[in-house]
PDB file of C-alpha atoms in Angstrom:
ATOM      1  CA  MET A 713     -25.187  21.285  12.306  1.00 48.00           C
ATOM      2  CA  GLN A 714     -23.444  18.017  13.099  1.00 46.00           C
ATOM      3  CA  TYR A 715     -24.833  14.565  13.787  1.00 46.00           C
ATOM      4  CA  ARG A 716     -23.035  11.637  15.397  1.00 46.00           C
ATOM      5  CA  GLY A 717     -24.627   8.240  15.446  1.00 45.00           C
ATOM      6  CA  ARG A 718     -24.340   4.569  14.669  1.00 46.00           C
ATOM      7  CA  GLY A 719     -26.374   2.052  12.772  1.00 46.00           C
ATOM      8  CA  ASN A 720     -28.035   1.948   9.394  1.00 51.00           C
ATOM      9  CA  SER A 721     -31.719   2.163  10.361  1.00 59.00           C
ATOM     10  CA  LEU A 722     -33.919   4.204  12.661  1.00 62.00           C
ATOM     11  CA  ARG A 723     -36.723   3.191  14.942  1.00 71.00           C
ATOM     12  CA  GLN A 724     -40.108   4.560  13.973  1.00 76.00           C
ATOM     13  CA  SER A 725     -40.042   7.018  16.878  1.00 74.00           C
ATOM     14  CA  HIS A 726     -36.626   8.302  15.785  1.00 74.00           C
ATOM     15  CA  ARG A 727     -37.800   8.456  12.199  1.00 75.00           C
ATOM     16  CA  ASN A 728     -40.792  10.571  13.240  1.00 79.00           C
ATOM     17  CA  LEU A 729     -38.481  12.849  15.199  1.00 84.00           C
ATOM     18  CA  LEU A 730     -36.151  13.213  12.204  1.00 82.00           C
ATOM     19  CA  GLN A 731     -39.115  14.080  10.006  1.00 81.00           C
ATOM     20  CA  LEU A 732     -40.155  16.753  12.502  1.00 83.00           C
ATOM     21  CA  VAL A 733     -36.625  18.198  12.554  1.00 84.00           C
ATOM     22  CA  ILE A 734     -36.482  18.243   8.757  1.00 84.00           C
ATOM     23  CA  THR A 735     -39.822  20.024   8.553  1.00 80.00           C
ATOM     24  CA  ARG A 736     -39.198  22.672  11.220  1.00 85.00           C
ATOM     25  CA  TYR A 737     -35.476  23.317  11.485  1.00 87.00           C
ATOM     26  CA  PHE A 738     -33.616  22.224   8.361  1.00 89.00           C
ATOM     27  CA  ARG A 739     -34.683  25.396   6.585  1.00 89.00           C
ATOM     28  CA  TYR A 740     -32.172  27.328   8.761  1.00 93.00           C
ATOM     29  CA  VAL A 741     -29.139  25.037   8.261  1.00 93.00           C
ATOM     30  CA  GLN A 742     -26.263  26.501   6.228  1.00 95.00           C
ATOM     31  CA  GLU A 743     -23.563  23.887   6.893  1.00 96.00           C
ATOM     32  CA  PHE A 744     -24.308  20.202   7.427  1.00 95.00           C
ATOM     33  CA  VAL A 745     -22.038  17.356   8.618  1.00 96.00           C
ATOM     34  CA  VAL A 746     -23.778  13.997   8.426  1.00 95.00           C
ATOM     35  CA  PRO A 747     -22.884  10.272   8.355  1.00 95.00           C
ATOM     36  CA  VAL A 748     -24.174   8.468   5.312  1.00 94.00           C
ATOM     37  CA  ALA A 749     -26.400   6.175   7.412  1.00 91.00           C
ATOM     38  CA  LEU A 750     -28.452   9.172   8.553  1.00 89.00           C
ATOM     39  CA  PHE A 751     -28.293  10.809   5.141  1.00 91.00           C
ATOM     40  CA  ALA A 752     -29.859   7.694   3.591  1.00 89.00           C
ATOM     41  CA  GLN A 753     -32.725   7.973   6.090  1.00 88.00           C
ATOM     42  CA  MET A 754     -33.111  11.642   5.214  1.00 87.00           C
ATOM     43  CA  HIS A 755     -33.276  10.736   1.536  1.00 85.00           C
ATOM     44  CA  SER A 756     -36.027   8.226   2.253  1.00 84.00           C
ATOM     45  CA  ILE A 757     -38.046  10.740   4.280  1.00 84.00           C
ATOM     46  CA  LEU A 758     -37.628  13.484   1.694  1.00 83.00           C
ATOM     47  CA  GLU A 759     -38.786  11.089  -0.983  1.00 80.00           C
ATOM     48  CA  GLN A 760     -42.027  10.556   0.916  1.00 80.00           C
ATOM     49  CA  MET A 761     -42.533  14.123   2.141  1.00 76.00           C
ATOM     50  CA  PHE A 762     -42.007  15.840  -1.179  1.00 71.00           C
ATOM     51  CA  ALA A 763     -43.601  13.264  -3.459  1.00 64.00           C
ATOM     52  CA  LYS A 764     -46.453  15.699  -4.078  1.00 65.00           C
ATOM     53  CA  ASP A 765     -44.641  18.897  -3.210  1.00 69.00           C
ATOM     54  CA  SER A 766     -41.789  20.614  -5.044  1.00 68.00           C
ATOM     55  CA  GLY A 767     -40.562  22.470  -1.940  1.00 78.00           C
ATOM     56  CA  ILE A 768     -36.925  22.592  -0.815  1.00 86.00           C
ATOM     57  CA  ALA A 769     -36.001  21.090   2.549  1.00 86.00           C
ATOM     58  CA  MET A 770     -32.809  23.121   3.169  1.00 90.00           C
ATOM     59  CA  PRO A 771     -33.096  26.328   1.129  1.00 91.00           C
ATOM     60  CA  VAL A 772     -30.045  28.059   2.668  1.00 95.00           C
ATOM     61  CA  LEU A 773     -27.758  25.016   2.789  1.00 95.00           C
ATOM     62  CA  ASP A 774     -24.366  26.021   1.395  1.00 96.00           C
ATOM     63  CA  ARG A 775     -21.852  23.339   2.428  1.00 97.00           C
ATOM     64  CA  ILE A 776     -22.246  19.655   3.203  1.00 97.00           C
ATOM     65  CA  THR A 777     -19.904  16.974   4.525  1.00 98.00           C
ATOM     66  CA  VAL A 778     -20.927  13.332   4.164  1.00 97.00           C
ATOM     67  CA  GLN A 779     -18.998  10.749   6.191  1.00 97.00           C
ATOM     68  CA  ILE A 780     -18.951   7.276   4.648  1.00 96.00           C
ATOM     69  CA  GLY A 781     -17.847   3.838   5.825  1.00 94.00           C
ATOM     70  CA  GLU A 782     -17.144   2.006   9.098  1.00 92.00           C
ATOM     71  CA  GLU A 783     -18.973   3.637  12.048  1.00 93.00           C
ATOM     72  CA  TRP A 784     -20.539   6.195   9.703  1.00 93.00           C
ATOM     73  CA  GLY A 785     -22.527   3.550   7.841  1.00 92.00           C
ATOM     74  CA  PRO A 786     -22.291   1.625   4.554  1.00 92.00           C
ATOM     75  CA  LEU A 787     -22.660   2.916   1.026  1.00 92.00           C
ATOM     76  CA  LEU A 788     -23.337  -0.100  -1.161  1.00 87.00           C
ATOM     77  CA  VAL A 789     -25.227  -0.680  -4.393  1.00 78.00           C
ATOM     78  CA  SER A 790     -28.379  -1.291  -2.350  1.00 67.00           C
ATOM     79  CA  HIS A 791     -27.955   2.130  -0.698  1.00 65.00           C
ATOM     80  CA  ASN A 792     -28.356   4.014  -3.953  1.00 66.00           C
ATOM     81  CA  PHE A 793     -29.654   7.484  -4.554  1.00 82.00           C
ATOM     82  CA  ASP A 794     -31.118   6.900  -7.997  1.00 79.00           C
ATOM     83  CA  ASN A 795     -34.087   9.223  -7.497  1.00 78.00           C
ATOM     84  CA  LEU A 796     -32.299  12.392  -8.593  1.00 79.00           C
ATOM     85  CA  LYS A 797     -35.463  14.479  -8.177  1.00 78.00           C
ATOM     86  CA  VAL A 798     -35.041  14.169  -4.409  1.00 81.00           C
ATOM     87  CA  GLY A 799     -31.588  15.711  -4.755  1.00 82.00           C
ATOM     88  CA  ARG A 800     -33.168  18.851  -6.197  1.00 84.00           C
ATOM     89  CA  MET A 801     -35.509  18.956  -3.193  1.00 86.00           C
ATOM     90  CA  LEU A 802     -32.604  18.891  -0.745  1.00 88.00           C
ATOM     91  CA  CYS A 803     -31.315  22.403  -1.395  1.00 90.00           C
ATOM     92  CA  LYS A 804     -30.957  25.112  -4.035  1.00 92.00           C
ATOM     93  CA  ARG A 805     -27.213  25.013  -4.660  1.00 94.00           C
ATOM     94  CA  LEU A 806     -24.133  23.725  -2.850  1.00 96.00           C
ATOM     95  CA  SER A 807     -20.951  25.789  -2.958  1.00 98.00           C
ATOM     96  CA  GLU A 808     -18.869  23.048  -1.288  1.00 98.00           C
ATOM     97  CA  VAL A 809     -19.166  19.243  -1.071  1.00 98.00           C
ATOM     98  CA  ASN A 810     -16.872  17.283   1.244  1.00 98.00           C
ATOM     99  CA  LEU A 811     -16.807  13.494   0.996  1.00 98.00           C
ATOM    100  CA  ASP A 812     -14.957  11.586   3.743  1.00 98.00           C
ATOM    101  CA  VAL A 813     -14.581   7.899   2.896  1.00 98.00           C
ATOM    102  CA  LYS A 814     -13.162   5.128   5.096  1.00 97.00           C
ATOM    103  CA  VAL A 815     -12.184   1.985   3.178  1.00 97.00           C
ATOM    104  CA  SER A 816     -11.809  -1.208   5.201  1.00 95.00           C
ATOM    105  CA  ASP A 817     -11.647  -4.991   4.986  1.00 94.00           C
ATOM    106  CA  SER A 818     -15.391  -5.170   5.615  1.00 93.00           C
ATOM    107  CA  GLU A 819     -15.974  -3.332   2.299  1.00 91.00           C
ATOM    108  CA  MET A 820     -18.780  -1.154   3.625  1.00 93.00           C
ATOM    109  CA  VAL A 821     -18.276   1.193   0.671  1.00 95.00           C
ATOM    110  CA  THR A 822     -18.297   0.380  -3.047  1.00 94.00           C
ATOM    111  CA  PRO A 823     -17.447   2.571  -6.054  1.00 95.00           C
ATOM    112  CA  CYS A 824     -20.944   1.911  -7.437  1.00 93.00           C
ATOM    113  CA  GLY A 825     -22.624   3.194  -4.298  1.00 93.00           C
ATOM    114  CA  PHE A 826     -20.206   6.125  -4.230  1.00 95.00           C
ATOM    115  CA  ARG A 827     -21.013   6.984  -7.850  1.00 95.00           C
ATOM    116  CA  SER A 828     -24.730   7.016  -7.044  1.00 93.00           C
ATOM    117  CA  LEU A 829     -24.174   9.503  -4.209  1.00 94.00           C
ATOM    118  CA  VAL A 830     -21.981  11.782  -6.327  1.00 96.00           C
ATOM    119  CA  ARG A 831     -24.571  11.858  -9.136  1.00 94.00           C
ATOM    120  CA  TYR A 832     -27.148  12.776  -6.484  1.00 92.00           C
ATOM    121  CA  PHE A 833     -25.135  15.860  -5.472  1.00 95.00           C
ATOM    122  CA  LEU A 834     -24.412  16.820  -9.066  1.00 95.00           C
ATOM    123  CA  GLU A 835     -28.088  17.804  -9.295  1.00 93.00           C
ATOM    124  CA  VAL A 836     -27.502  20.691  -6.867  1.00 94.00           C
ATOM    125  CA  THR A 837     -23.981  21.763  -7.864  1.00 96.00           C
ATOM    126  CA  ASP A 838     -22.424  23.678 -10.732  1.00 95.00           C
ATOM    127  CA  PRO A 839     -18.903  24.105 -12.193  1.00 94.00           C
ATOM    128  CA  GLU A 840     -18.062  26.618  -9.432  1.00 96.00           C
ATOM    129  CA  THR A 841     -18.751  24.128  -6.620  1.00 98.00           C
ATOM    130  CA  ILE A 842     -15.719  23.039  -4.585  1.00 98.00           C
ATOM    131  CA  TRP A 843     -15.312  19.271  -4.222  1.00 98.00           C
ATOM    132  CA  ASN A 844     -13.007  17.874  -1.512  1.00 99.00           C
ATOM    133  CA  LEU A 845     -12.318  14.168  -1.125  1.00 99.00           C
ATOM    134  CA  THR A 846     -10.714  12.555   1.943  1.00 98.00           C
ATOM    135  CA  LEU A 847      -9.810   8.867   1.759  1.00 98.00           C
ATOM    136  CA  GLU A 848      -8.853   6.986   4.945  1.00 98.00           C
ATOM    137  CA  ASP A 849      -7.267   3.557   4.727  1.00 97.00           C
ATOM    138  CA  CYS A 850      -8.352   1.140   7.482  1.00 95.00           C
ATOM    139  CA  THR A 851      -7.520  -2.010   5.474  1.00 95.00           C
ATOM    140  CA  THR A 852      -4.853  -4.566   6.347  1.00 92.00           C
ATOM    141  CA  MET A 853      -3.472  -4.812   2.804  1.00 91.00           C
ATOM    142  CA  GLY A 854      -2.737  -1.103   2.330  1.00 92.00           C
ATOM    143  CA  GLN A 855      -2.657   0.984  -0.839  1.00 95.00           C
ATOM    144  CA  GLY A 856       0.350  -0.548  -2.607  1.00 92.00           C
ATOM    145  CA  TYR A 857       0.505  -1.504  -6.266  1.00 90.00           C
ATOM    146  CA  HIS A 858      -2.033  -4.112  -7.423  1.00 87.00           C
ATOM    147  CA  GLY A 859      -1.918  -5.966 -10.704  1.00 85.00           C
ATOM    148  CA  PRO A 860      -5.042  -6.258 -12.896  1.00 85.00           C
ATOM    149  CA  ALA A 861      -6.209  -9.506 -11.269  1.00 84.00           C
ATOM    150  CA  ASP A 862      -5.709  -8.247  -7.704  1.00 87.00           C
ATOM    151  CA  PHE A 863      -7.209  -4.863  -8.531  1.00 89.00           C
ATOM    152  CA  SER A 864     -10.428  -6.450  -9.757  1.00 87.00           C
ATOM    153  CA  ARG A 865     -10.699  -8.429  -6.530  1.00 91.00           C
ATOM    154  CA  CYS A 866     -10.064  -5.551  -4.131  1.00 92.00           C
ATOM    155  CA  ARG A 867     -11.425  -2.545  -6.034  1.00 93.00           C
ATOM    156  CA  ASN A 868     -13.722  -1.639  -3.128  1.00 95.00           C
ATOM    157  CA  GLN A 869     -10.702  -1.155  -0.855  1.00 96.00           C
ATOM    158  CA  VAL A 870      -8.366   0.932  -3.006  1.00 97.00           C
ATOM    159  CA  PHE A 871      -8.268   4.746  -3.079  1.00 98.00           C
ATOM    160  CA  ILE A 872      -7.889   5.048  -6.827  1.00 97.00           C
ATOM    161  CA  SER A 873     -11.336   3.518  -7.449  1.00 97.00           C
ATOM    162  CA  TYR A 874     -13.045   6.461  -5.748  1.00 98.00           C
ATOM    163  CA  VAL A 875     -10.785   9.078  -7.319  1.00 98.00           C
ATOM    164  CA  ARG A 876     -11.529   7.679 -10.769  1.00 97.00           C
ATOM    165  CA  THR A 877     -15.243   7.619 -10.015  1.00 97.00           C
ATOM    166  CA  LEU A 878     -15.234  11.367  -9.371  1.00 97.00           C
ATOM    167  CA  LEU A 879     -13.115  12.082 -12.440  1.00 97.00           C
ATOM    168  CA  ASP A 880     -15.292   9.892 -14.675  1.00 97.00           C
ATOM    169  CA  LEU A 881     -18.320  11.979 -13.648  1.00 97.00           C
ATOM    170  CA  GLY A 882     -16.543  15.173 -14.664  1.00 96.00           C
ATOM    171  CA  VAL A 883     -15.956  16.435 -11.116  1.00 97.00           C
ATOM    172  CA  ALA A 884     -12.967  18.755 -10.648  1.00 97.00           C
ATOM    173  CA  ILE A 885     -11.360  17.782  -7.333  1.00 98.00           C
ATOM    174  CA  ASN A 886     -10.162  20.745  -5.288  1.00 98.00           C
ATOM    175  CA  ARG A 887      -8.479  18.975  -2.360  1.00 98.00           C
ATOM    176  CA  LEU A 888      -7.531  15.296  -2.258  1.00 98.00           C
ATOM    177  CA  THR A 889      -6.370  13.911   1.094  1.00 98.00           C
ATOM    178  CA  LEU A 890      -4.907  10.406   1.423  1.00 98.00           C
ATOM    179  CA  LEU A 891      -4.600   9.076   4.986  1.00 97.00           C
ATOM    180  CA  ASP A 892      -3.194   5.877   6.465  1.00 94.00           C
ATOM    181  CA  LYS A 893      -5.243   5.162   9.586  1.00 92.00           C
ATOM    182  CA  ARG A 894      -2.989   2.216  10.491  1.00 88.00           C
ATOM    183  CA  LYS A 895       0.307   4.042  10.171  1.00 83.00           C
ATOM    184  CA  ILE A 896       2.909   2.637  12.532  1.00 73.00           C
ATOM    185  CA  SER A 897       4.745   5.054  14.782  1.00 65.00           C
ATOM    186  CA  PRO A 898       8.488   5.027  14.005  1.00 56.00           C
ATOM    187  CA  TYR A 899       9.114   4.536  17.720  1.00 56.00           C
ATOM    188  CA  MET A 900       7.077   1.334  17.726  1.00 58.00           C
ATOM    189  CA  MET A 901       8.604  -0.326  14.668  1.00 50.00           C
ATOM    190  CA  VAL A 902      10.839  -2.640  16.703  1.00 47.00           C
ATOM    191  CA  MET A 903       7.988  -4.041  18.750  1.00 49.00           C
ATOM    192  CA  SER A 904       5.345  -4.142  16.029  1.00 50.00           C
ATOM    193  CA  LEU A 905       4.563  -7.328  14.148  1.00 52.00           C
ATOM    194  CA  ASN A 906       3.148  -5.322  11.238  1.00 55.00           C
ATOM    195  CA  LYS A 907       5.272  -4.432   8.245  1.00 67.00           C
ATOM    196  CA  ARG A 908       5.571  -0.854   7.120  1.00 74.00           C
ATOM    197  CA  ARG A 909       3.343  -0.244   4.137  1.00 86.00           C
ATOM    198  CA  SER A 910       3.368   2.432   1.478  1.00 92.00           C
ATOM    199  CA  ILE A 911       1.037   3.941  -1.091  1.00 96.00           C
ATOM    200  CA  TYR A 912       1.426   3.581  -4.846  1.00 96.00           C
ATOM    201  CA  MET A 913       1.146   7.015  -6.443  1.00 96.00           C
ATOM    202  CA  TYR A 914      -1.214   6.785  -9.411  1.00 95.00           C
ATOM    203  CA  PRO A 915      -1.087   9.625 -11.971  1.00 93.00           C
ATOM    204  CA  GLU A 916      -4.769  10.421 -11.292  1.00 95.00           C
ATOM    205  CA  PHE A 917      -3.830  11.599  -7.803  1.00 97.00           C
ATOM    206  CA  LYS A 918      -2.368  14.701  -9.481  1.00 96.00           C
ATOM    207  CA  ARG A 919      -5.717  15.654 -11.018  1.00 96.00           C
ATOM    208  CA  CYS A 920      -6.661  17.984  -8.172  1.00 98.00           C
ATOM    209  CA  ARG A 921      -5.709  21.454  -6.973  1.00 98.00           C
ATOM    210  CA  GLU A 922      -4.265  20.409  -3.606  1.00 98.00           C
ATOM    211  CA  LEU A 923      -2.840  16.979  -2.791  1.00 98.00           C
ATOM    212  CA  PHE A 924      -2.187  16.028   0.841  1.00 98.00           C
ATOM    213  CA  VAL A 925      -0.526  12.685   1.598  1.00 97.00           C
ATOM    214  CA  CYS A 926      -0.323  11.357   5.146  1.00 94.00           C
ATOM    215  CA  TYR A 927       0.871   7.941   4.009  1.00 94.00           C
ATOM    216  CA  ASP A 928       4.361   6.550   3.450  1.00 91.00           C
ATOM    217  CA  ILE A 929       5.020   7.005  -0.280  1.00 93.00           C
ATOM    218  CA  GLY A 930       6.491   3.999  -2.069  1.00 91.00           C
ATOM    219  CA  LEU A 931       6.389   3.188  -5.769  1.00 90.00           C
ATOM    220  CA  VAL A 932       5.442   5.907  -8.224  1.00 91.00           C
ATOM    221  CA  ALA A 933       3.651   5.431 -11.547  1.00 84.00           C
ATOM    222  CA  PRO A 934       6.361   5.317 -14.276  1.00 77.00           C
ATOM    223  CA  ILE A 935       6.714   8.624 -16.063  1.00 66.00           C
ATOM    224  CA  PHE A 936       7.207   7.145 -19.523  1.00 60.00           C
ATOM    225  CA  ALA A 937       3.641   5.802 -19.503  1.00 55.00           C
ATOM    226  CA  HIS A 938       2.290   9.355 -19.149  1.00 57.00           C
ATOM    227  CA  GLU A 939       5.025  11.464 -20.717  1.00 59.00           C
ATOM    228  CA  ASN A 940       2.549  13.476 -22.799  1.00 64.00           C
ATOM    229  CA  ASP A 941       0.215  14.177 -19.880  1.00 78.00           C
ATOM    230  CA  ARG A 942       0.249  17.536 -18.133  1.00 85.00           C
ATOM    231  CA  PHE A 943      -1.530  17.853 -14.805  1.00 92.00           C
ATOM    232  CA  THR A 944      -2.144  21.589 -14.859  1.00 93.00           C
ATOM    233  CA  SER A 945      -4.600  21.722 -11.946  1.00 96.00           C
ATOM    234  CA  LEU A 946      -2.122  20.663  -9.219  1.00 97.00           C
ATOM    235  CA  GLN A 947      -0.825  23.717  -7.320  1.00 97.00           C
ATOM    236  CA  VAL A 948      -0.100  22.460  -3.792  1.00 97.00           C
ATOM    237  CA  PHE A 949       1.528  19.199  -2.667  1.00 97.00           C
ATOM    238  CA  GLU A 950       2.110  18.229   0.957  1.00 96.00           C
ATOM    239  CA  VAL A 951       3.677  15.184   2.612  1.00 94.00           C
ATOM    240  CA  ASP A 952       2.526  15.013   6.224  1.00 91.00           C
ATOM    241  CA  GLU A 953       4.713  13.072   8.701  1.00 84.00           C
ATOM    242  CA  SER A 954       5.407  10.342   6.162  1.00 86.00           C
ATOM    243  CA  HIS A 955       8.415   8.676   4.576  1.00 85.00           C
ATOM    244  CA  VAL A 956       9.247   8.991   0.866  1.00 89.00           C
ATOM    245  CA  LEU A 957      11.085   5.857  -0.189  1.00 88.00           C
ATOM    246  CA  TYR A 958      12.120   7.026  -3.658  1.00 90.00           C
ATOM    247  CA  LYS A 959      12.570  10.816  -3.532  1.00 91.00           C
ATOM    248  CA  ARG A 960      13.989  11.186  -7.048  1.00 91.00           C
ATOM    249  CA  ASP A 961      11.041   9.273  -8.516  1.00 92.00           C
ATOM    250  CA  LEU A 962       8.574  11.426  -6.587  1.00 93.00           C
ATOM    251  CA  LEU A 963      10.145  14.630  -7.903  1.00 93.00           C
ATOM    252  CA  GLU A 964       9.924  13.271 -11.413  1.00 91.00           C
ATOM    253  CA  TYR A 965       6.309  12.322 -10.719  1.00 93.00           C
ATOM    254  CA  LEU A 966       5.580  15.953  -9.795  1.00 94.00           C
ATOM    255  CA  SER A 967       7.476  17.354 -12.779  1.00 91.00           C
ATOM    256  CA  SER A 968       4.406  16.853 -14.999  1.00 91.00           C
ATOM    257  CA  ALA A 969       2.499  19.417 -12.907  1.00 93.00           C
ATOM    258  CA  PRO A 970       3.733  22.722 -14.414  1.00 93.00           C
ATOM    259  CA  ASN A 971       1.567  24.890 -12.133  1.00 96.00           C
ATOM    260  CA  LEU A 972       2.813  23.349  -8.888  1.00 96.00           C
ATOM    261  CA  GLY A 973       3.727  26.422  -6.855  1.00 95.00           C
ATOM    262  CA  GLU A 974       4.017  25.095  -3.300  1.00 95.00           C
ATOM    263  CA  MET A 975       5.475  21.898  -1.873  1.00 94.00           C
ATOM    264  CA  ARG A 976       5.354  21.296   1.871  1.00 93.00           C
ATOM    265  CA  VAL A 977       6.939  18.590   4.013  1.00 90.00           C
ATOM    266  CA  VAL A 978       5.663  18.243   7.582  1.00 87.00           C
ATOM    267  CA  VAL A 979       8.291  16.469   9.674  1.00 79.00           C
ATOM    268  CA  PRO A 980       7.236  13.948  12.359  1.00 72.00           C
ATOM    269  CA  ALA A 981       6.806  15.158  15.905  1.00 68.00           C
ATOM    270  CA  THR A 982       9.838  14.917  18.169  1.00 68.00           C
ATOM    271  CA  TRP A 983      10.043  12.336  20.931  1.00 61.00           C
ATOM    272  CA  SER A 984       9.463  14.940  23.662  1.00 65.00           C
ATOM    273  CA  ARG A 985       6.363  16.234  21.917  1.00 66.00           C
ATOM    274  CA  ARG A 986       4.999  12.717  21.431  1.00 64.00           C
ATOM    275  CA  VAL A 987       5.501  11.805  25.096  1.00 62.00           C
ATOM    276  CA  SER A 988       3.918  15.063  26.278  1.00 65.00           C
ATOM    277  CA  THR A 989       0.726  14.312  24.335  1.00 62.00           C
ATOM    278  CA  CYS A 990       0.481  10.626  25.239  1.00 62.00           C
ATOM    279  CA  THR A 991      -2.242   9.184  27.399  1.00 57.00           C
ATOM    280  CA  LYS A 992      -1.896   6.532  30.053  1.00 54.00           C
ATOM    281  CA  GLY A 993      -1.001   3.186  28.562  1.00 54.00           C
ATOM    282  CA  CYS A 994       1.003   4.640  25.696  1.00 58.00           C
ATOM    283  CA  PHE A 995       4.605   5.920  25.866  1.00 53.00           C
ATOM    284  CA  THR A 996       4.073   6.846  29.516  1.00 53.00           C
ATOM    285  CA  ASN A 997       3.823   3.152  30.323  1.00 52.00           C
ATOM    286  CA  PRO A 998       6.665   1.943  32.661  1.00 51.00           C
ATOM    287  CA  ASP A 999       7.929  -0.303  29.844  1.00 47.00           C
ATOM    288  CA  PHE A1000       9.102   2.843  28.043  1.00 51.00           C
ATOM    289  CA  ALA A1001      10.658   4.510  31.096  1.00 51.00           C
ATOM    290  CA  CYS A1002      14.164   4.194  29.635  1.00 48.00           C
ATOM    291  CA  PHE A1003      13.199   6.632  26.883  1.00 49.00           C
ATOM    292  CA  ARG A1004      12.044   9.438  29.139  1.00 50.00           C
ATOM    293  CA  ASN A1005      14.078  12.600  29.466  1.00 50.00           C
ATOM    294  CA  THR A1006      13.984  12.505  33.278  1.00 46.00           C
ATOM    295  CA  VAL A1007      15.536   9.059  33.328  1.00 40.00           C
ATOM    296  CA  HIS A1008      18.328  10.154  30.971  1.00 39.00           C
ATOM    297  CA  VAL A1009      19.135  13.096  33.251  1.00 38.00           C
ATOM    298  CA  ARG A1010      19.417  10.858  36.302  1.00 37.00           C
ATOM    299  CA  ARG A1011      21.666   8.410  34.520  1.00 37.00           C
ATOM    300  CA  SER A1012      23.970  11.148  33.235  1.00 38.00           C
ATOM    301  CA  ALA A1013      24.225  12.577  36.744  1.00 40.00           C
ATOM    302  CA  LYS A1014      25.332   9.205  38.084  1.00 40.00           C
ATOM    303  CA  LEU A1015      27.947   8.887  35.360  1.00 38.00           C
ATOM    304  CA  GLN A1016      29.426  12.293  36.281  1.00 45.00           C
ATOM    305  CA  LYS A1017      29.880  11.176  39.866  1.00 43.00           C
TER     306      LYS A1017
END
């Protein structure tokens, strides 16, 4: 079951409809994809419905994906899930929890609100539950290195805050995905006014089983500060269509993961493939006609004559 919507509140008619759906149909749902704005409304309804009843709303629910931030809704301190009893009324046990978080300049997500949600799910999980975390960067400042003063000011916008929140709660991260949603195409660098930005690789990023990075990799945490640490959980590392500015440093960064058995590098798409998948107003715009293969063929034919 998947829901797509906007906004942080429901009209009374929509709330009544949601309550009806929860009562009649949620008992059959096995996999649930939901934005946090709707999930907060569900929490509120469950709190009222099961105040005097110990029933379970979704008895066969096995996997859940909660989408957080931007169009999916905020997750602030005021949007807490402190009533952990309601979490036990949601389902019996979750075998997989997927948390997709978009961080942005508007700071619609905070580590405190995120911690509250994670503690909520811990009530219906066990050590065998798979936890996957996807972090998407929509900020203008990027995920570079921040000193202590800057870090305190922008903690709501940096990936490491949410990774540390999970680790502090004792959650073993299975898959950690780091995405740059404002990545500049290499073909547009000349025309773009934005500078290329890169991610600072904290050592905590290695405390997962699979690490996927779709973000240009810049500075790496110095190895001497963590020379005695061994990140035994990391088994798969992938760089997806991204630059690595300091390759030797990255390899040294990964050397403290003795169980790393697979390293993948996904190269960027070729120019022909990019053009073939473009929509009107992108590379197919007349301004980029000089880059098209057909134009190159015509010009070469003229030169041969």
